[in-house]
Amino acid sequence: MNLNNIGEFGLIKRIAEQFSSHSPGLNHGIGDDCAVFADGFVISTDLMIENVHFLHDPSSYHLLGRKALAVNLSDIAAMGASPLFFLLSIAIPKQYALDDIAVILTGIHSMAEEFGIALIGGDTTGSHSDLMISITVIGQAIDQRYITRKGARPGDLVQVSGPLGSSAAGLAVLTADLDPTGCETLITAHLNPIPRIKAGIALSQIDEVHAMIDISDGLTQDLGHILKASETGAELILESIPVHDSLLPVSQKIKVDPFQWILTGGEDYELCWTVAPEAEEIALNAVRKTGAVHAATIGRITTGRNITVRNYGKAVNIAQAGFNHFGVRETPDNN
Ligand code: ADP
Ligand code: MG
């Protein structure tokens, strides 16, 4: 059997079955945005590889450095925790100029400064072909209050911290070489995402918030992880999903279905959580106060196992569910 048959999440499942993740000091091992230690510390790692996650383009390396750290911080945000430290590992091809690496480091440094976190170690090595950057972030849940993917209950509302589909639309603008005028927010969403740390912490303090994830691979896929962990389904109301004003005009120009960007576009790094209906406004207000002013309720958790989507009452077919490194279509049933 090859990797295409089992997909990224099938492989992770196999790895998780092969290794023990039981330890007296561990509350949660493989399967969430971070592992959680018994004392409330959380930890997460991510890997970025040239020609997979980014292209060799030194002019973009400052933002690449920022994004390499931001995507890790987003996993800390998804637990509702506060970031503290990080480790940085880089594998550098011999032909790389020191100046290019320095620009990446400046980008990582600027993001680290914004969130007040310290670099405490890492590893540096050569590489035969591509540049690789791996970052591990350690954070802490305030008063041990953290939110996992498991815990969504039928009747809960599904909420998100901001517009979806922006990053996918921004990437499309860059790839199609469109005039970027009016599309700056979309492009920035793709190149310079800001993790929702404050929003995550605010939500961790609300008892009625039951489950949370960050949207790195697309709404349907990432919400699917909550549903799988919680053994629930969801109904989404497409017209209530926040979308940036410029997304629809761009989709018309490029002739792309905007629903695909909104429902399955990756790399928005917004948070998605479920909350008991009586705390709907409490959760939205807490998140909006942190600057995420477009936070909205976008649906509700059901007793089923699937995601259904309606647009002004009409059923929408979710043609393709989300990003997967080995090309397998992920659905709530198989992820
Ligand atoms: P995220 O998108 O939040 O970064 P992933 O989808 O990459 O999460 O990973 C899902 C879960 O699987 C996480 O708990 C992650 O730590 C774990 N995981 C991914 N790859 C591996 C691996 N090679 N070995 C062990 N655990 C892994
Ligand atoms: Mg995540």
Coordinates of C-alpha atoms and ligand atoms in Angstrom, one line a residue:
M1 CA 0.0 0.0 0.0
N2 CA 1.3 3.4 -0.7
L3 CA 0.8 6.8 1.0
N4 CA -1.9 7.9 -1.4
N5 CA -4.1 5.1 -0.1
I6 CA -4.1 6.1 3.6
G7 CA -3.4 9.8 3.4
E8 CA -1.7 12.2 5.8
F9 CA -4.1 11.4 8.6
G10 CA -4.1 7.7 8.0
L11 CA -0.3 7.7 8.4
I12 CA -0.5 9.8 11.6
K13 CA -3.0 7.3 12.9
R14 CA -0.6 4.4 12.2
I15 CA 2.2 6.3 13.9
A16 CA 0.1 7.0 17.0
E17 CA -0.9 3.3 17.2
Q18 CA 2.7 2.2 17.0
F19 CA 4.1 4.4 19.7
S20 CA 2.9 4.8 23.3
S21 CA 1.9 8.2 24.3
H22 CA 1.0 7.3 27.8
S23 CA 3.1 8.9 30.5
P24 CA 2.2 10.0 34.0
G25 CA 3.2 13.6 33.2
L26 CA 1.0 13.8 30.0
N27 CA -2.6 14.8 29.8
H28 CA -3.0 14.7 26.0
G29 CA -0.6 13.1 23.4
I30 CA -1.0 12.8 19.6
G31 CA -4.2 14.1 18.0
D32 CA -4.7 17.7 19.1
D33 CA -3.2 21.0 18.1
C34 CA -0.7 20.6 21.0
A35 CA 0.3 17.9 23.4
V36 CA -0.6 18.9 26.9
F37 CA 1.5 18.1 30.0
A38 CA -0.1 17.5 33.4
D39 CA 1.2 20.8 34.7
G40 CA -0.6 22.8 31.9
F41 CA 2.4 23.3 29.6
V42 CA 1.5 22.7 25.9
I43 CA 3.9 21.9 23.0
S44 CA 3.6 21.8 19.2
T45 CA 5.9 21.5 16.2
D46 CA 5.6 22.3 12.5
L47 CA 7.9 21.8 9.5
M48 CA 8.2 24.0 6.4
I49 CA 10.0 22.8 3.3
E50 CA 11.1 24.7 0.2
N51 CA 9.1 23.8 -2.9
V52 CA 6.4 22.3 -0.7
H53 CA 5.4 25.2 1.6
F54 CA 7.3 28.0 -0.1
L55 CA 9.4 28.8 -3.2
H56 CA 13.0 29.9 -3.4
D57 CA 12.4 33.6 -3.4
P58 CA 14.6 35.6 -1.1
S59 CA 12.5 38.7 -1.5
S60 CA 9.7 37.0 0.5
Y61 CA 12.0 35.6 3.2
H62 CA 11.2 38.1 5.9
L63 CA 7.5 37.2 5.7
L64 CA 8.4 33.5 5.4
G65 CA 10.3 33.7 8.7
R66 CA 7.3 35.4 10.4
K67 CA 4.9 32.8 9.0
A68 CA 7.1 29.8 10.1
L69 CA 6.7 30.9 13.7
A70 CA 3.1 32.2 13.3
V71 CA 1.8 28.8 12.2
N72 CA 3.2 27.2 15.3
L73 CA 1.8 30.0 17.5
S74 CA -1.6 29.3 16.0
D75 CA -1.6 25.8 17.4
I76 CA -0.8 27.2 20.8
A77 CA -3.8 29.7 20.3
A78 CA -6.0 26.7 19.3
M79 CA -5.5 25.3 22.9
G80 CA -6.3 28.7 24.4
A81 CA -2.8 28.8 25.8
S82 CA -0.1 31.5 26.0
P83 CA 3.2 31.0 24.2
L84 CA 6.5 31.1 26.2
F85 CA 9.5 29.6 24.4
F86 CA 10.5 28.1 21.0
L87 CA 13.1 26.0 19.4
L88 CA 14.4 26.6 15.8
S89 CA 15.9 23.9 13.6
I90 CA 17.1 24.8 10.1
A91 CA 18.6 22.7 7.3
I92 CA 20.4 25.0 4.8
P93 CA 21.5 24.1 1.3
K94 CA 25.2 25.0 0.7
Q95 CA 24.4 27.5 -2.1
Y96 CA 22.3 29.7 0.1
A97 CA 23.6 33.2 0.9
L98 CA 24.1 34.0 4.5
D99 CA 22.1 37.2 3.8
D100 CA 19.1 35.1 2.8
I101 CA 19.2 33.2 6.1
A102 CA 19.7 36.4 8.0
V103 CA 16.5 37.8 6.4
I104 CA 14.5 34.7 7.5
L105 CA 15.9 35.0 11.0
T106 CA 14.8 38.7 11.1
G107 CA 11.3 37.6 10.2
I108 CA 11.2 34.9 12.9
H109 CA 12.6 37.4 15.4
S110 CA 10.0 40.1 14.6
M111 CA 7.2 37.6 15.2
A112 CA 8.9 36.3 18.4
E113 CA 9.1 39.9 19.7
E114 CA 5.5 40.6 18.9
F115 CA 4.5 37.7 21.2
G116 CA 7.3 38.2 23.7
I117 CA 8.6 34.6 23.4
A118 CA 12.2 33.5 23.9
L119 CA 14.3 31.2 21.6
I120 CA 15.8 28.5 23.8
G121 CA 17.5 26.1 21.4
G122 CA 17.3 24.3 18.1
D123 CA 19.5 22.6 15.5
T124 CA 21.5 23.7 12.5
T125 CA 22.6 21.5 9.6
G126 CA 23.4 21.5 5.9
S127 CA 20.9 20.2 3.3
H128 CA 21.6 18.7 -0.2
S129 CA 18.7 20.5 -1.9
D130 CA 16.0 22.3 -0.1
L131 CA 15.8 24.7 2.8
M132 CA 13.8 23.3 5.8
I133 CA 12.6 25.2 8.8
S134 CA 11.2 23.4 11.8
I135 CA 9.9 25.3 14.9
T136 CA 8.6 23.9 18.2
V137 CA 6.7 26.2 20.5
I138 CA 6.1 25.6 24.2
G139 CA 3.3 27.5 25.9
Q140 CA 1.2 27.4 29.1
A141 CA -2.5 27.2 29.8
I142 CA -3.6 29.9 32.2
D143 CA -4.9 28.2 35.4
Q144 CA -4.7 24.8 33.5
R145 CA -7.7 26.0 31.4
Y146 CA -7.1 24.7 27.9
I147 CA -9.5 23.6 25.1
T148 CA -9.1 20.4 23.1
R149 CA -10.8 19.3 19.8
K150 CA -12.9 16.9 21.9
G151 CA -16.0 18.1 23.7
A152 CA -18.3 19.6 21.2
R153 CA -21.9 18.8 22.1
P154 CA -25.0 18.6 19.9
G155 CA -26.8 22.0 20.1
D156 CA -23.5 23.9 20.6
L157 CA -23.0 26.8 18.2
V158 CA -20.0 26.8 15.8
Q159 CA -18.1 30.1 15.8
V160 CA -15.0 31.5 14.0
S161 CA -12.7 34.3 14.9
G162 CA -12.6 36.0 11.5
P163 CA -13.0 35.9 7.7
L164 CA -12.4 32.6 5.9
G165 CA -11.0 31.9 2.4
S166 CA -8.8 35.1 2.5
S167 CA -5.5 33.2 2.4
A168 CA -6.6 31.0 -0.5
A169 CA -7.8 34.0 -2.4
G170 CA -4.6 35.9 -1.7
L171 CA -2.5 33.0 -3.0
A172 CA -4.7 32.9 -6.1
V173 CA -4.2 36.6 -6.7
L174 CA -0.4 36.1 -6.4
T175 CA -0.4 33.0 -8.6
A176 CA -2.6 34.5 -11.3
D177 CA -0.4 37.6 -11.2
L178 CA -3.5 39.8 -10.9
D179 CA -3.3 43.5 -10.2
P180 CA -3.1 43.5 -6.4
T181 CA -4.9 46.8 -5.9
G182 CA -7.9 46.2 -3.6
C183 CA -6.6 42.7 -2.7
E184 CA -4.0 43.8 -0.2
T185 CA -5.9 42.2 2.8
L186 CA -6.2 38.9 1.0
I187 CA -2.5 38.9 0.1
T188 CA -1.5 39.8 3.6
A189 CA -3.7 37.1 5.0
H190 CA -1.7 34.6 2.9
L191 CA 1.8 36.0 3.5
N192 CA 1.6 37.4 7.0
P193 CA -1.0 35.6 9.1
I194 CA -1.3 36.7 12.8
P195 CA -2.1 33.9 15.2
R196 CA -5.1 34.5 17.4
I197 CA -3.4 34.1 20.7
K198 CA -5.4 36.6 22.7
A199 CA -8.7 35.3 21.3
G200 CA -7.7 31.7 22.3
I201 CA -6.9 32.8 25.8
A202 CA -10.1 34.7 26.1
L203 CA -12.1 31.6 25.0
S204 CA -10.2 29.4 27.5
Q205 CA -11.7 31.4 30.3
I206 CA -15.3 30.7 29.3
D207 CA -16.7 27.5 30.7
E208 CA -19.3 27.1 27.9
V209 CA -16.6 26.9 25.2
H210 CA -16.3 23.1 24.6
A211 CA -13.9 22.4 21.7
M212 CA -11.5 24.4 19.6
I213 CA -9.1 24.1 16.6
D214 CA -7.2 26.5 14.4
I215 CA -8.0 26.6 10.7
S216 CA -4.8 25.6 8.9
D217 CA -6.2 23.1 6.3
G218 CA -9.6 24.6 5.6
L219 CA -12.8 24.9 7.6
T220 CA -14.5 21.6 6.7
Q221 CA -11.4 19.6 7.3
D222 CA -10.4 21.3 10.5
L223 CA -14.0 21.4 11.9
G224 CA -14.0 17.7 10.8
H225 CA -11.3 17.0 13.4
I226 CA -13.5 18.5 16.1
L227 CA -16.4 16.4 14.9
K228 CA -14.4 13.2 14.8
A229 CA -12.9 13.8 18.3
S230 CA -16.3 14.7 19.7
E231 CA -18.4 12.1 17.8
T232 CA -20.8 14.8 16.4
G233 CA -21.8 16.4 13.1
A234 CA -22.4 20.0 12.1
E235 CA -24.7 22.2 10.0
L236 CA -23.0 25.3 8.6
I237 CA -24.9 28.4 7.3
L238 CA -22.7 29.6 4.5
E239 CA -24.1 33.1 4.3
S240 CA -23.1 33.7 8.0
I241 CA -19.4 32.8 7.5
P242 CA -17.4 36.1 7.5
V243 CA -15.7 36.8 4.2
H244 CA -13.6 39.8 3.2
D245 CA -15.3 42.3 0.8
S246 CA -12.7 41.7 -1.9
L247 CA -13.0 37.9 -2.0
L248 CA -16.1 37.7 -4.2
P249 CA -14.9 40.2 -6.9
V250 CA -11.5 38.3 -7.0
S251 CA -13.3 34.9 -7.4
Q252 CA -15.3 36.3 -10.3
K253 CA -12.1 37.7 -11.9
I254 CA -10.2 34.4 -11.6
K255 CA -13.4 32.4 -12.3
V256 CA -13.0 30.3 -9.1
D257 CA -15.9 29.0 -7.0
P258 CA -15.7 31.3 -3.8
F259 CA -17.4 28.5 -1.8
Q260 CA -14.3 26.4 -2.3
W261 CA -12.0 29.1 -0.8
I262 CA -14.4 29.7 2.1
L263 CA -15.0 26.1 3.0
T264 CA -11.8 24.4 2.1
G265 CA -9.2 27.1 1.6
G266 CA -6.3 26.5 4.0
E267 CA -3.9 28.8 6.0
D268 CA -6.4 31.3 7.4
Y269 CA -5.2 30.6 10.9
E270 CA -8.5 31.8 12.4
L271 CA -9.9 29.9 15.4
C272 CA -13.0 27.7 15.2
W273 CA -14.7 26.7 18.4
T274 CA -18.0 25.4 19.7
V275 CA -20.0 27.1 22.5
A276 CA -23.2 26.4 24.4
P277 CA -26.0 28.6 22.9
E278 CA -26.5 30.6 26.1
A279 CA -22.9 31.9 25.9
E280 CA -23.1 32.8 22.2
E281 CA -22.7 36.6 22.8
I282 CA -20.2 36.2 25.7
A283 CA -17.8 34.2 23.5
L284 CA -18.2 36.6 20.5
N285 CA -17.7 39.7 22.6
A286 CA -14.7 38.2 24.4
V287 CA -13.1 37.5 21.0
R288 CA -14.1 40.8 19.4
K289 CA -12.5 42.6 22.3
T290 CA -9.1 41.1 21.3
G291 CA -9.4 42.7 17.9
A292 CA -11.0 39.9 16.0
V293 CA -14.0 42.1 15.1
H294 CA -15.5 39.8 12.5
A295 CA -15.9 36.9 14.8
A296 CA -19.3 35.2 14.0
T297 CA -21.5 32.2 14.6
I298 CA -21.5 30.1 11.5
G299 CA -23.6 27.0 12.4
R300 CA -24.3 24.4 15.0
I301 CA -23.3 21.0 16.2
T302 CA -25.6 18.1 15.4
T303 CA -26.0 14.5 16.5
G304 CA -25.0 13.3 13.0
R305 CA -21.4 12.5 11.9
N306 CA -21.2 14.7 8.8
I307 CA -21.0 18.4 7.9
T308 CA -24.0 19.8 5.9
V309 CA -23.8 23.2 4.4
R310 CA -26.7 25.5 3.5
N311 CA -26.6 28.7 1.5
Y312 CA -29.8 30.7 2.1
G313 CA -31.5 27.4 2.8
K314 CA -30.2 25.6 -0.3
A315 CA -27.9 22.6 0.3
V316 CA -24.3 23.1 -0.9
N317 CA -22.2 20.2 -2.1
I318 CA -18.7 20.2 -0.4
A319 CA -16.9 19.0 -3.5
Q320 CA -13.4 18.8 -2.0
A321 CA -12.8 18.8 1.6
G322 CA -9.4 20.2 2.5
F323 CA -5.6 20.1 2.1
N324 CA -3.8 16.8 2.6
H325 CA -0.1 16.2 2.0
F326 CA -0.6 12.9 0.2
G327 CA -3.6 13.9 -2.0
V328 CA -6.3 11.9 -0.3
R329 CA -9.7 13.5 0.1
E330 CA -10.3 14.0 3.8
T331 CA -13.8 13.9 5.2
P332 CA -15.1 13.9 8.8
D333 CA -15.5 10.1 8.3
N334 CA -11.9 9.3 7.3
N335 CA -9.8 11.9 9.0
Ligands
ADP1 P1 -2.0 20.8 13.0 O1 -2.6 21.0 11.6 O2 -2.8 21.4 14.1 O3 -0.5 21.2 13.0 P2 -1.6 18.1 12.2 O4 -2.8 17.8 11.3 O5 -0.3 18.4 11.5 O6 -2.0 19.3 13.2 O7 -1.3 16.9 13.1 C1 -2.4 16.3 13.8 C2 -1.9 15.6 15.1 O8 -1.0 14.6 14.7 C3 -1.1 16.5 16.0 O9 -1.4 16.1 17.4 C4 0.4 16.2 15.7 O10 1.2 16.4 16.8 C5 0.3 14.7 15.3 N1 1.4 14.3 14.4 C6 1.5 14.7 13.1 N2 2.6 14.1 12.5 C7 3.1 13.3 13.5 C8 4.2 12.4 13.5 N3 5.0 12.3 12.4 N4 4.5 11.8 14.6 C9 3.7 11.9 15.7 N5 2.6 12.7 15.8 C10 2.3 13.4 14.6
MG2 MG -3.7 23.2 14.4

